[in-house]
Structures are given as C-alpha cells and as structure tokens.
Tab-separated table of N, CA and C in Angstrom:
chain	number	residue	atom	x	y	z
W	1	MET	N	21.251	36.368	28.974
W	1	MET	CA	20.561	36.901	27.498
W	1	MET	C	22.730	36.560	26.793
W	2	ILE	N	22.729	36.899	27.371
W	2	ILE	CA	24.385	36.411	26.126
W	2	ILE	C	24.589	35.008	26.394
W	3	VAL	N	24.598	33.937	27.955
W	3	VAL	CA	24.299	32.498	28.190
W	3	VAL	C	23.396	32.083	26.942
W	4	GLY	N	22.728	32.682	27.223
W	4	GLY	CA	21.050	32.316	25.970
W	4	GLY	C	21.551	32.223	24.264
W	5	ASN	N	22.649	33.132	23.674
W	5	ASN	CA	22.582	33.256	22.901
W	5	ASN	C	23.762	32.628	22.443
W	6	LEU	N	24.325	32.146	23.515
W	6	LEU	CA	25.389	31.785	23.605
W	6	LEU	C	25.662	29.422	23.198
W	7	ILE	N	24.326	29.651	23.992
W	7	ILE	CA	23.699	28.164	23.050
W	7	ILE	C	23.686	27.948	22.122
W	8	SER	N	22.438	29.393	22.234
W	8	SER	CA	21.879	28.532	20.670
W	8	SER	C	22.613	28.890	19.442
W	9	TYR	N	23.138	29.719	19.742
W	9	TYR	CA	24.816	29.147	18.794
W	9	TYR	C	25.611	28.616	18.626
W	10	LEU	N	26.001	27.812	19.469
W	10	LEU	CA	26.095	26.237	19.878
W	10	LEU	C	25.733	25.293	19.601
W	11	LEU	N	24.203	25.080	19.662
W	11	LEU	CA	23.774	24.667	18.620
W	11	LEU	C	23.438	24.155	17.277
W	12	LYS	N	22.895	25.091	17.097
W	12	LYS	CA	23.203	25.706	16.496
W	12	LYS	C	24.603	25.773	15.239
W	13	GLY	N	25.987	25.000	15.733
W	13	GLY	CA	27.019	24.774	15.277
W	13	GLY	C	27.440	23.571	15.607
W	14	VAL	N	26.912	23.069	16.000
W	14	VAL	CA	26.963	20.846	16.652
W	14	VAL	C	27.470	20.308	15.204
W	15	ILE	N	26.822	20.408	13.882
W	15	ILE	CA	27.229	19.685	13.293
W	15	ILE	C	28.810	20.162	12.067
W	16	PRO	N	28.057	21.587	11.566
W	16	PRO	CA	29.504	21.456	11.199
W	16	PRO	C	31.228	21.885	12.350
W	17	ILE	N	30.561	21.932	13.161
W	17	ILE	CA	31.806	21.874	14.425
W	17	ILE	C	31.824	20.316	14.486
W	18	ILE	N	31.398	19.123	14.211
W	18	ILE	CA	31.699	17.554	14.596
W	18	ILE	C	32.765	17.962	13.070
W	19	ILE	N	32.333	17.837	11.843
W	19	ILE	CA	33.191	17.893	10.806
W	19	ILE	C	34.193	18.285	10.351
W	20	ALA	N	34.073	20.093	11.019
W	20	ALA	CA	35.243	20.343	11.419
W	20	ALA	C	36.109	19.322	12.368
W	21	LEU	N	35.954	18.460	13.330
W	21	LEU	CA	36.670	18.128	14.149
W	21	LEU	C	37.461	16.509	13.471
W	22	VAL	N	36.280	16.480	12.822
W	22	VAL	CA	36.274	14.941	11.503
W	22	VAL	C	37.409	15.450	10.902
W	23	VAL	N	37.633	15.803	10.543
W	23	VAL	CA	38.709	16.347	9.572
W	23	VAL	C	39.906	16.725	10.132
W	24	THR	N	40.007	17.824	11.119
W	24	THR	CA	41.275	17.816	11.738
W	24	THR	C	41.788	16.742	12.074
W	25	TYR	N	41.150	15.887	12.680
W	25	TYR	CA	41.654	14.856	13.517
W	25	TYR	C	41.831	13.424	12.815
W	26	GLY	N	41.506	13.800	10.559
W	26	GLY	CA	42.106	13.071	9.986
W	26	GLY	C	43.485	13.470	9.387
W	27	VAL	N	43.610	15.359	9.067
W	27	VAL	CA	44.311	15.818	8.371
W	27	VAL	C	45.776	15.597	9.475
W	28	ILE	N	45.088	15.503	10.910
W	28	ILE	CA	47.336	14.912	11.986
W	28	ILE	C	46.847	13.646	11.837
W	29	LYS	N	46.354	12.705	11.813
W	29	LYS	CA	46.390	11.235	11.365
W	29	LYS	C	47.224	10.990	9.876
W	30	LYS	N	47.432	12.042	9.059
W	30	LYS	CA	47.961	12.737	7.621
W	30	LYS	C	47.237	10.847	7.310
W	31	VAL	N	45.150	11.480	6.820
W	31	VAL	CA	44.806	10.445	5.786
W	31	VAL	C	43.820	11.592	4.735
W	32	LYS	N	43.713	11.187	3.973
W	32	LYS	CA	43.228	11.813	2.986
W	32	LYS	C	42.026	11.542	3.258
W	33	VAL	N	41.125	12.993	3.806
W	33	VAL	CA	40.215	13.036	4.292
W	33	VAL	C	39.345	13.718	3.312
W	34	TYR	N	40.214	14.008	1.647
W	34	TYR	CA	39.187	14.143	1.138
W	34	TYR	C	38.375	12.989	-0.068
W	35	GLU	N	39.549	12.606	-0.598
W	35	GLU	CA	39.166	11.476	-1.220
W	35	GLU	C	38.837	10.108	-0.842
W	36	CYS	N	38.204	9.915	1.006
W	36	CYS	CA	38.181	9.026	1.412
W	36	CYS	C	36.086	9.554	1.561
W	37	PHE	N	36.974	10.985	1.738
W	37	PHE	CA	34.281	11.665	2.109
W	37	PHE	C	34.257	10.538	0.229
W	38	VAL	N	35.652	11.168	-0.617
W	38	VAL	CA	34.386	10.527	-1.955
W	38	VAL	C	34.273	8.604	-2.156
W	39	GLU	N	35.548	8.188	-1.918
W	39	GLU	CA	35.058	6.724	-1.344
W	39	GLU	C	33.812	6.516	-0.408
W	40	GLY	N	33.208	6.758	0.414
W	40	GLY	CA	32.134	6.642	0.789
W	40	GLY	C	31.101	6.900	0.252
W	41	ALA	N	30.619	8.303	-0.201
W	41	ALA	CA	29.478	8.881	-0.584
W	41	ALA	C	29.617	7.471	-2.884
W	42	LYS	N	30.644	7.350	-3.265
W	42	LYS	CA	30.264	5.858	-3.920
W	42	LYS	C	29.673	4.633	-3.755
W	43	ASP	N	30.011	4.403	-2.305
W	43	ASP	CA	29.138	3.260	-0.858
W	43	ASP	C	28.096	3.536	-1.086
W	44	GLY	N	27.464	5.576	-1.019
W	44	GLY	CA	26.060	5.622	-0.263
W	44	GLY	C	25.040	5.435	-1.289
W	45	ILE	N	26.221	5.521	-2.558
W	45	ILE	CA	24.927	5.501	-3.698
W	45	ILE	C	24.520	3.941	-3.692
W	46	ASN	N	25.966	3.514	-4.234
W	46	ASN	CA	26.038	2.062	-4.455
W	46	ASN	C	25.164	1.069	-2.879
W	47	ILE	N	24.781	1.539	-1.940
W	47	ILE	CA	24.137	1.225	-1.013
W	47	ILE	C	22.473	1.300	-1.018
W	48	CYS	N	22.315	2.904	-1.702
W	48	CYS	CA	20.630	3.543	-1.926
W	48	CYS	C	20.425	2.577	-3.436
W	49	LEU	N	20.834	2.155	-4.391
W	49	LEU	CA	20.669	0.891	-5.328
W	49	LEU	C	20.872	-0.394	-4.663
W	50	LYS	N	20.990	-0.676	-4.307
W	50	LYS	CA	20.167	-2.145	-3.163
W	50	LYS	C	19.636	-1.998	-2.254
W	51	ILE	N	19.038	-1.161	-2.201
W	51	ILE	CA	17.999	-0.757	-1.083
W	51	ILE	C	16.218	-0.409	-1.829
W	52	PHE	N	16.522	0.076	-2.623
W	52	PHE	CA	15.543	0.984	-3.170
W	52	PHE	C	14.651	-0.451	-3.689
W	53	PRO	N	14.502	-1.814	-4.431
W	53	PRO	CA	13.785	-2.150	-5.064
W	53	PRO	C	13.293	-3.040	-3.868
W	54	TYR	N	13.770	-2.886	-2.255
W	54	TYR	CA	13.632	-3.487	-0.983
W	54	TYR	C	11.629	-2.474	-0.673
W	55	LEU	N	13.179	-1.156	-0.512
W	55	LEU	CA	12.364	0.137	-0.020
W	55	LEU	C	10.330	-0.076	-0.641
W	56	LEU	N	11.049	-0.362	-2.692
W	56	LEU	CA	10.022	0.170	-3.911
W	56	LEU	C	8.718	-0.684	-3.073
W	57	ALA	N	9.615	-1.895	-3.271
W	57	ALA	CA	8.540	-3.007	-2.416
W	57	ALA	C	7.519	-3.015	-1.686
W	58	MET	N	8.058	-2.283	-0.146
W	58	MET	CA	7.355	-2.222	1.072
W	58	MET	C	6.763	-0.923	1.003
W	59	ILE	N	6.884	0.132	-0.034
W	59	ILE	CA	5.801	1.689	0.189
W	59	ILE	C	4.617	0.761	-0.524
W	60	VAL	N	4.885	0.114	-1.354
W	60	VAL	CA	3.887	-0.404	-2.585
W	60	VAL	C	2.873	-1.333	-1.951
W	61	ALA	N	3.711	-1.712	-1.634
W	61	ALA	CA	2.600	-3.306	-0.047
W	61	ALA	C	1.706	-2.291	1.179
W	62	VAL	N	2.000	-1.120	1.369
W	62	VAL	CA	1.843	-0.984	2.591
W	62	VAL	C	0.040	-0.204	1.958
W	63	ASN	N	0.875	0.706	0.458
W	63	ASN	CA	-0.542	2.002	-0.179
W	63	ASN	C	-1.393	0.383	-0.006
W	64	VAL	N	-0.511	-0.706	-0.669
W	64	VAL	CA	-1.913	-1.348	-1.569
W	64	VAL	C	-2.405	-2.189	-0.065
W	65	PHE	N	-2.516	-2.242	1.035
W	65	PHE	CA	-2.903	-2.286	1.947
W	65	PHE	C	-4.098	-2.087	2.780
W	66	ARG	N	-3.876	-0.556	2.728
W	66	ARG	CA	-4.643	0.427	3.755
W	66	ARG	C	-5.919	1.198	2.367
W	67	ALA	N	-5.169	0.733	0.587
W	67	ALA	CA	-6.660	1.421	0.331
W	67	ALA	C	-6.952	-0.136	-0.711
W	68	SER	N	-6.783	-0.811	-0.072
W	68	SER	CA	-7.913	-2.671	-1.039
W	68	SER	C	-8.438	-2.449	0.366
W	69	GLY	N	-8.692	-1.722	1.674
W	69	GLY	CA	-9.621	-1.814	2.573
W	69	GLY	C	-9.430	-2.591	3.333
W	70	ALA	N	-8.089	-3.417	3.321
W	70	ALA	CA	-8.121	-4.958	4.458
W	70	ALA	C	-7.842	-3.676	6.094
W	71	LEU	N	-7.380	-2.751	6.122
W	71	LEU	CA	-6.516	-2.183	7.349
W	71	LEU	C	-7.737	-1.981	8.924
W	72	ASP	N	-8.910	-1.920	7.579
W	72	ASP	CA	-10.544	-1.402	7.634
W	72	ASP	C	-11.093	-2.531	8.216
W	73	PHE	N	-11.379	-3.541	7.584
W	73	PHE	CA	-11.203	-4.721	7.764
W	73	PHE	C	-10.435	-5.570	9.489
W	74	PHE	N	-9.384	-5.297	9.433
W	74	PHE	CA	-8.547	-5.917	10.563
W	74	PHE	C	-8.788	-4.878	11.520
W	75	ILE	N	-8.435	-3.411	11.512
W	75	ILE	CA	-9.389	-2.491	12.986
W	75	ILE	C	-10.746	-3.342	13.259
W	76	TYR	N	-11.905	-3.007	12.790
W	76	TYR	CA	-13.288	-3.880	13.058
W	76	TYR	C	-12.474	-4.805	13.796
W	77	LEU	N	-12.083	-6.757	13.609
W	77	LEU	CA	-11.639	-7.384	13.688
W	77	LEU	C	-11.474	-7.393	14.870
W	78	VAL	N	-10.441	-6.453	15.130
W	78	VAL	CA	-9.634	-6.622	16.804
W	78	VAL	C	-9.541	-5.477	18.146
W	79	ARG	N	-11.302	-4.398	16.815
W	79	ARG	CA	-11.460	-3.329	18.394
W	79	ARG	C	-11.924	-3.999	19.807
W	80	PRO	N	-12.438	-6.214	19.500
W	80	PRO	CA	-13.106	-6.088	21.257
W	80	PRO	C	-11.934	-5.866	21.882
W	81	VAL	N	-11.058	-7.188	21.384
W	81	VAL	CA	-9.154	-7.671	22.219
W	81	VAL	C	-8.564	-6.366	22.963
W	82	VAL	N	-8.572	-5.107	21.591
W	82	VAL	CA	-7.822	-4.055	21.979
W	82	VAL	C	-8.981	-2.763	23.146
W	83	LYS	N	-9.858	-2.898	23.139
W	83	LYS	CA	-10.716	-2.633	24.480
W	83	LYS	C	-10.252	-2.760	25.913
W	84	LEU	N	-9.639	-4.398	25.652
W	84	LEU	CA	-9.219	-4.954	26.927
W	84	LEU	C	-8.471	-4.968	26.981
W	85	ILE	N	-7.605	-4.626	26.620
W	85	ILE	CA	-5.737	-4.092	26.993
W	85	ILE	C	-6.422	-2.380	28.017
W	86	GLY	N	-7.088	-1.510	26.886
W	86	GLY	CA	-7.223	0.180	27.332
W	86	GLY	C	-6.687	0.309	26.046
W	87	LEU	N	-6.289	0.296	25.360
W	87	LEU	CA	-5.557	0.609	23.677
W	87	LEU	C	-6.910	1.846	23.000
W	88	PRO	N	-7.351	2.853	22.885
W	88	PRO	CA	-8.136	2.917	22.397
W	88	PRO	C	-8.788	2.615	21.019
W	89	PRO	N	-9.171	2.132	19.879
W	89	PRO	CA	-9.041	2.023	18.743
W	89	PRO	C	-9.146	2.093	17.636
W	90	GLU	N	-9.911	3.922	18.185
W	90	GLU	CA	-8.329	4.476	16.740
W	90	GLU	C	-6.700	5.335	16.777
W	91	VAL	N	-6.490	5.223	17.619
W	91	VAL	CA	-4.656	4.212	18.086
W	91	VAL	C	-4.544	2.837	16.774
W	92	VAL	N	-5.274	1.906	16.738
W	92	VAL	CA	-4.629	0.931	15.692
W	92	VAL	C	-4.556	0.712	14.663
W	93	PRO	N	-5.570	1.624	13.559
W	93	PRO	CA	-4.319	1.838	12.719
W	93	PRO	C	-3.162	2.388	12.434
W	94	LEU	N	-1.969	3.354	13.880
W	94	LEU	CA	-1.731	3.497	14.544
W	94	LEU	C	-0.181	2.258	13.930
W	95	VAL	N	-0.590	1.540	15.007
W	95	VAL	CA	-0.050	0.357	15.919
W	95	VAL	C	0.063	-0.325	14.802
W	96	LEU	N	-0.705	-0.916	13.325
W	96	LEU	CA	-0.594	-1.398	12.403
W	96	LEU	C	0.356	-0.910	11.212
W	97	ILE	N	0.115	0.155	11.188
W	97	ILE	CA	0.679	0.143	10.198
W	97	ILE	C	2.829	0.616	10.488
W	98	LYS	N	2.663	1.754	11.940
W	98	LYS	CA	4.297	1.650	12.252
W	98	LYS	C	4.958	0.493	12.281
W	99	PRO	N	4.731	-0.879	12.250
W	99	PRO	CA	5.254	-1.403	11.965
W	99	PRO	C	6.036	-1.597	9.956
W	100	LEU	N	5.111	-1.178	9.560
W	100	LEU	CA	5.201	-0.997	7.692
W	100	LEU	C	6.534	-0.113	7.150
W	101	SER	N	5.495	1.291	8.053
W	101	SER	CA	6.237	1.724	7.658
W	101	SER	C	6.142	3.324	8.115
W	102	GLY	N	7.185	3.982	8.079
W	102	GLY	CA	7.340	4.913	8.995
W	102	GLY	C	6.969	6.211	8.573
W	103	SER	N	6.291	6.145	7.337
W	103	SER	CA	5.919	7.778	6.363
W	103	SER	C	4.652	7.376	7.008
W	104	GLY	N	4.007	6.220	6.315
W	104	GLY	CA	2.600	6.055	6.459
W	104	GLY	C	2.034	6.049	8.404
W	105	ALA	N	2.992	5.760	9.479
W	105	ALA	CA	2.958	5.853	10.740
W	105	ALA	C	2.601	7.060	10.537
W	106	LEU	N	3.960	8.253	10.334
W	106	LEU	CA	3.387	9.883	10.687
W	106	LEU	C	1.983	10.137	9.739
W	107	GLY	N	1.354	9.468	8.307
W	107	GLY	CA	-0.050	10.028	8.402
W	107	GLY	C	-0.862	10.104	9.372
W	108	VAL	N	-0.566	9.131	9.247
W	108	VAL	CA	-2.305	8.178	10.598
W	108	VAL	C	-1.930	8.763	11.509
W	109	PHE	N	-0.964	9.101	11.966
W	109	PHE	CA	-0.642	9.882	13.914
W	109	PHE	C	-0.687	11.385	13.247
W	110	THR	N	-0.204	12.267	11.730
W	110	THR	CA	-0.630	13.219	11.410
W	110	THR	C	-3.095	13.659	11.716
W	111	ASP	N	-2.822	12.585	11.348
W	111	ASP	CA	-4.191	13.210	11.043
W	111	ASP	C	-5.769	11.999	12.133
W	112	ILE	N	-4.890	12.091	13.672
W	112	ILE	CA	-4.822	11.068	14.319
W	112	ILE	C	-4.555	12.506	15.579
W	113	ILE	N	-3.983	13.680	15.294
W	113	ILE	CA	-3.838	14.321	16.286
W	113	ILE	C	-4.671	15.332	15.769
W	114	LYS	N	-4.938	15.868	14.947
W	114	LYS	CA	-5.812	16.543	14.545
W	114	LYS	C	-7.374	16.916	14.271
W	115	GLN	N	-7.445	15.192	14.302
W	115	GLN	CA	-8.516	14.576	15.003
W	115	GLN	C	-9.321	14.465	15.880
W	116	TYR	N	-8.510	14.314	17.386
W	116	TYR	CA	-8.256	13.980	18.192
W	116	TYR	C	-7.155	15.031	19.676
W	117	GLY	N	-6.205	16.148	18.902
W	117	GLY	CA	-5.843	16.683	19.767
W	117	GLY	C	-4.566	15.726	20.195
W	118	ALA	N	-3.283	17.341	20.169
W	118	ALA	CA	-2.422	16.153	20.926
W	118	ALA	C	-2.375	16.178	22.726
W	119	ASP	N	-3.384	16.526	23.501
W	119	ASP	CA	-3.302	16.938	24.485
W	119	ASP	C	-4.686	15.775	24.832
W	120	SER	N	-5.194	14.771	24.812
W	120	SER	CA	-5.972	13.554	24.221
W	120	SER	C	-5.614	12.584	24.786
W	121	TYR	N	-6.121	11.956	26.106
W	121	TYR	CA	-6.070	10.606	25.536
W	121	TYR	C	-5.501	10.304	24.796
W	122	ILE	N	-6.457	9.700	23.550
W	122	ILE	CA	-5.889	9.041	21.863
W	122	ILE	C	-5.088	10.025	21.612
W	123	GLY	N	-4.063	11.397	21.645
W	123	GLY	CA	-3.086	11.595	21.532
W	123	GLY	C	-1.836	11.301	22.200
W	124	ARG	N	-2.101	11.126	23.091
W	124	ARG	CA	-1.284	11.347	23.664
W	124	ARG	C	-0.803	9.553	24.095
W	125	VAL	N	-1.530	8.472	24.350
W	125	VAL	CA	-0.620	7.029	23.665
W	125	VAL	C	-0.597	7.158	21.498
W	126	ALA	N	-0.767	7.478	21.454
W	126	ALA	CA	-0.061	7.736	19.271
W	126	ALA	C	0.822	7.981	19.827
W	127	SER	N	2.059	9.239	20.193
W	127	SER	CA	2.204	9.906	20.361
W	127	SER	C	4.069	8.997	21.216
W	128	ILE	N	3.344	8.546	22.550
W	128	ILE	CA	3.784	7.696	23.599
W	128	ILE	C	4.141	6.351	22.172
W	129	ILE	N	3.502	6.419	21.336
W	129	ILE	CA	3.672	4.626	20.386
W	129	ILE	C	4.808	5.437	18.973
W	130	MET	N	4.180	6.733	18.828
W	130	MET	CA	4.921	7.248	17.870
W	130	MET	C	7.103	7.427	17.930
W	131	GLY	N	7.107	6.395	19.387
W	131	GLY	CA	8.087	7.457	20.221
W	131	GLY	C	9.554	6.282	20.562
W	132	SER	N	8.447	5.269	20.825
W	132	SER	CA	8.658	3.695	21.283
W	132	SER	C	8.684	3.154	20.502
W	133	THR	N	7.770	3.096	19.027
W	133	THR	CA	7.896	1.261	18.348
W	133	THR	C	8.581	1.976	16.823
W	134	GLU	N	8.160	0.305	16.554
W	134	GLU	CA	10.087	0.873	15.517
W	134	GLU	C	9.355	0.163	13.945
W	135	THR	N	10.018	0.805	12.854
W	135	THR	CA	9.453	0.334	11.801
W	135	THR	C	10.370	-0.916	11.714
W	136	ILE	N	9.645	-2.156	12.150
W	136	ILE	CA	9.874	-3.747	11.886
W	136	ILE	C	9.950	-3.907	10.660
W	137	PHE	N	9.386	-3.472	9.955
W	137	PHE	CA	9.396	-4.621	8.742
W	137	PHE	C	9.797	-3.827	7.181
W	138	TYR	N	10.007	-3.189	7.342
W	138	TYR	CA	11.096	-1.604	6.741
W	138	TYR	C	12.001	-1.894	6.778
W	139	THR	N	12.693	-2.314	8.014
W	139	THR	CA	13.882	-2.794	8.757
W	139	THR	C	14.434	-3.650	8.268
W	140	LEU	N	13.674	-4.785	8.767
W	140	LEU	CA	14.120	-6.123	8.511
W	140	LEU	C	14.303	-5.855	6.242
W	141	THR	N	13.185	-5.340	5.791
W	141	THR	CA	13.753	-5.741	4.564
W	141	THR	C	14.300	-5.115	3.605
W	142	VAL	N	13.876	-4.065	4.575
W	142	VAL	CA	15.749	-2.980	3.304
W	142	VAL	C	16.662	-3.182	4.239
W	143	TYR	N	17.373	-3.083	5.422
W	143	TYR	CA	18.555	-2.800	5.621
W	143	TYR	C	18.750	-5.109	6.270
W	144	PHE	N	18.140	-5.316	6.034
W	144	PHE	CA	19.124	-7.341	6.031
W	144	PHE	C	18.458	-7.550	4.416
W	145	GLY	N	17.760	-7.349	3.835
W	145	GLY	CA	18.115	-7.473	2.272
W	145	GLY	C	18.993	-6.936	1.762
W	146	ALA	N	19.057	-5.963	2.481
W	146	ALA	CA	20.321	-5.125	0.890
W	146	ALA	C	21.776	-6.012	1.591
W	147	VAL	N	21.769	-6.544	2.914
W	147	VAL	CA	23.221	-7.126	2.716
W	147	VAL	C	23.053	-9.096	3.143
W	148	GLY	N	22.060	-9.549	2.532
W	148	GLY	CA	21.574	-10.631	1.689
W	148	GLY	C	20.767	-11.602	2.879
W	149	ILE	N	20.790	-10.998	4.618
W	149	ILE	CA	20.178	-11.791	5.029
W	149	ILE	C	19.200	-12.382	4.937
W	150	LYS	N	18.130	-13.944	4.908
W	150	LYS	CA	17.631	-14.881	4.197
W	150	LYS	C	16.518	-15.272	5.400
W	151	ASN	N	17.557	-15.639	6.627
W	151	ASN	CA	16.813	-15.942	7.863
W	151	ASN	C	16.683	-15.326	8.908
W	152	ILE	N	15.328	-13.778	9.583
W	152	ILE	CA	15.465	-13.188	9.551
W	152	ILE	C	14.297	-13.419	11.069
W	153	ARG	N	13.657	-14.978	11.721
W	153	ARG	CA	12.952	-15.261	12.348
W	153	ARG	C	13.253	-14.801	13.646
W	154	HIS	N	14.599	-14.850	14.310
W	154	HIS	CA	14.191	-14.551	16.221
W	154	HIS	C	13.924	-13.234	15.822
W	155	THR	N	15.410	-12.135	14.735
W	155	THR	CA	15.473	-10.730	14.802
W	155	THR	C	13.393	-10.344	14.651
W	156	LEU	N	12.918	-11.432	13.574
W	156	LEU	CA	11.251	-10.113	13.410
W	156	LEU	C	10.212	-10.732	14.952
W	157	ILE	N	10.529	-11.918	15.644
W	157	ILE	CA	9.981	-12.232	16.959
W	157	ILE	C	9.876	-11.394	17.601
W	158	ALA	N	11.671	-10.884	17.900
W	158	ALA	CA	11.975	-10.542	19.304
W	158	ALA	C	11.631	-8.564	19.237
W	159	ALA	N	11.336	-8.660	17.845
W	159	ALA	CA	11.070	-6.759	16.909
W	159	ALA	C	9.064	-7.199	17.582
W	160	ILE	N	8.130	-7.607	17.379
W	160	ILE	CA	7.073	-7.742	17.436
W	160	ILE	C	6.497	-8.057	18.990
W	161	LEU	N	7.883	-8.674	19.793
W	161	LEU	CA	8.004	-8.783	20.717
W	161	LEU	C	7.693	-7.448	21.757
W	162	ALA	N	8.794	-6.913	20.550
W	162	ALA	CA	9.308	-5.251	21.840
W	162	ALA	C	8.179	-4.541	20.770
W	163	ASP	N	7.549	-3.735	20.886
W	163	ASP	CA	6.569	-3.641	19.960
W	163	ASP	C	5.533	-3.497	20.206
W	164	ILE	N	4.349	-4.866	21.075
W	164	ILE	CA	3.678	-4.958	22.055
W	164	ILE	C	4.095	-4.129	23.007
W	165	THR	N	5.197	-4.660	23.911
W	165	THR	CA	5.644	-3.883	25.174
W	165	THR	C	5.542	-2.576	24.942
W	166	ALA	N	6.078	-1.938	24.422
W	166	ALA	CA	5.534	-0.463	23.861
W	166	ALA	C	4.450	-0.133	23.356
W	167	VAL	N	3.218	-1.141	23.277
W	167	VAL	CA	1.791	-0.943	22.908
W	167	VAL	C	1.482	-0.071	24.785
W	168	ILE	N	1.746	-2.434	24.694
W	168	ILE	CA	1.213	-2.217	26.791
W	168	ILE	C	1.600	-0.940	27.302
W	169	MET	N	3.022	-0.580	27.320
W	169	MET	CA	3.491	0.638	27.452
W	169	MET	C	3.152	1.778	27.944
W	170	ALA	N	2.663	1.861	26.085
W	170	ALA	CA	2.305	3.421	25.926
W	170	ALA	C	1.183	3.898	26.466
W	171	VAL	N	-0.468	2.351	26.682
W	171	VAL	CA	-1.171	2.916	27.340
W	171	VAL	C	-1.049	3.243	28.784
W	172	ASN	N	-0.841	2.459	28.913
W	172	ASN	CA	0.227	2.748	30.903
W	172	ASN	C	0.502	3.816	31.231
W	173	LEU	N	0.926	4.204	31.174
W	173	LEU	CA	2.306	5.238	30.669
W	173	LEU	C	1.476	6.140	30.346
W	174	ALA	N	0.054	6.404	30.035
W	174	ALA	CA	-0.965	7.727	29.195
W	174	ALA	C	-1.155	7.653	30.467
W	175	LYS	N	-1.933	6.804	31.037
W	175	LYS	CA	-3.080	6.832	32.554
W	175	LYS	C	-2.275	6.967	33.522
W	176	PHE	N	-0.712	6.482	33.076
W	176	PHE	CA	-0.477	6.412	35.385
W	176	PHE	C	0.046	7.846	34.515
W	177	PHE	N	0.348	9.031	33.651
W	177	PHE	CA	1.000	10.378	33.719
W	177	PHE	C	0.096	11.806	33.860
W	178	PHE	N	-0.881	10.462	32.647
W	178	PHE	CA	-2.297	11.570	32.589
W	178	PHE	C	-3.710	12.243	32.798
C-alpha cells in the first residue's frame, strides 16, 4: 500500500519535477530562466498566429466533406474493396477522416465505440487504427505550411503508405489477438 501511494505521488508530480529540474539546471548554468521562458512564450504565440489559417482551412474542409455527403458516397464506393482485406465497412469513415482531422476522427471513433462496443471486432480494429495512424494532411498543412515548405510529395507518399500499412496491420492484429 505504501509503495502504491509513493508511485501514485511520483506519477502525479512528474511534470512539476521535470520543470524544477529544468529551472535548477538553468540556474546552475547561469541562464536567465524567466527571460528565456517569456521569449519562448512570445515565439509560441507567433507560431500559433502563423498556424491558425492553415488549421482553420483544414477544419472547414473536413466539415464540408462530411456535411456534403461526399464521405458517405465514397464509403459506398469502397465497400467491396475493404471487405476483401477484412476491414469492417463501419470503420471506413474513421480510416478516411483520421488522415484529415484528429478531432473529426475522435468523433467518428466515439460513434463506433458507442454503437458497436469497445470489445467488438469493429471496436478493436477502430482502436488500433486510432492509435497507429496519423493526421497526415493536418500535419502537412499546419507544420509544413508554418515553415514555408511547399514540396511535400515524398512525405505525403510515405505517410499514406504508413497509414495503409497501419490499417492492414490493425485488421490482422485484431484477428490474431482477439
């Protein structure tokens, strides 16, 4: 019981401990810690202002795609193909939204879990996909756009291949382990 409480206190205090270590290290190295923090905060605000237009554009695009019915039509078209690889058609919206928007994917994932349950095959595949795929277009748009990178073709191809691999592995892992 005492060991469990000690671990609990340590886990709750990890962030303050890390901050204290960084501040202590800065003081030892004679760095003006507070001034550096303020400068970093100013830079962070400037980065947020640079990223905001790209973020807004992605959010609007994802919502238009879903609201227009284009997502439902696309799912209808790919249903025969996904059945061949064993991917439940109910998970296709998650596979399509996740590369575009993490929050949109979280909403779709929540709907899947509510409807089919976390312990169902569909819920397990969706869970593995949520944990193993990336918000490709969001990341490329926001971060590459913020630093002015225009040529993203190799990154995009590699990221899409990684996501496809993750989806195929999600199906196989869910079948193998569950």
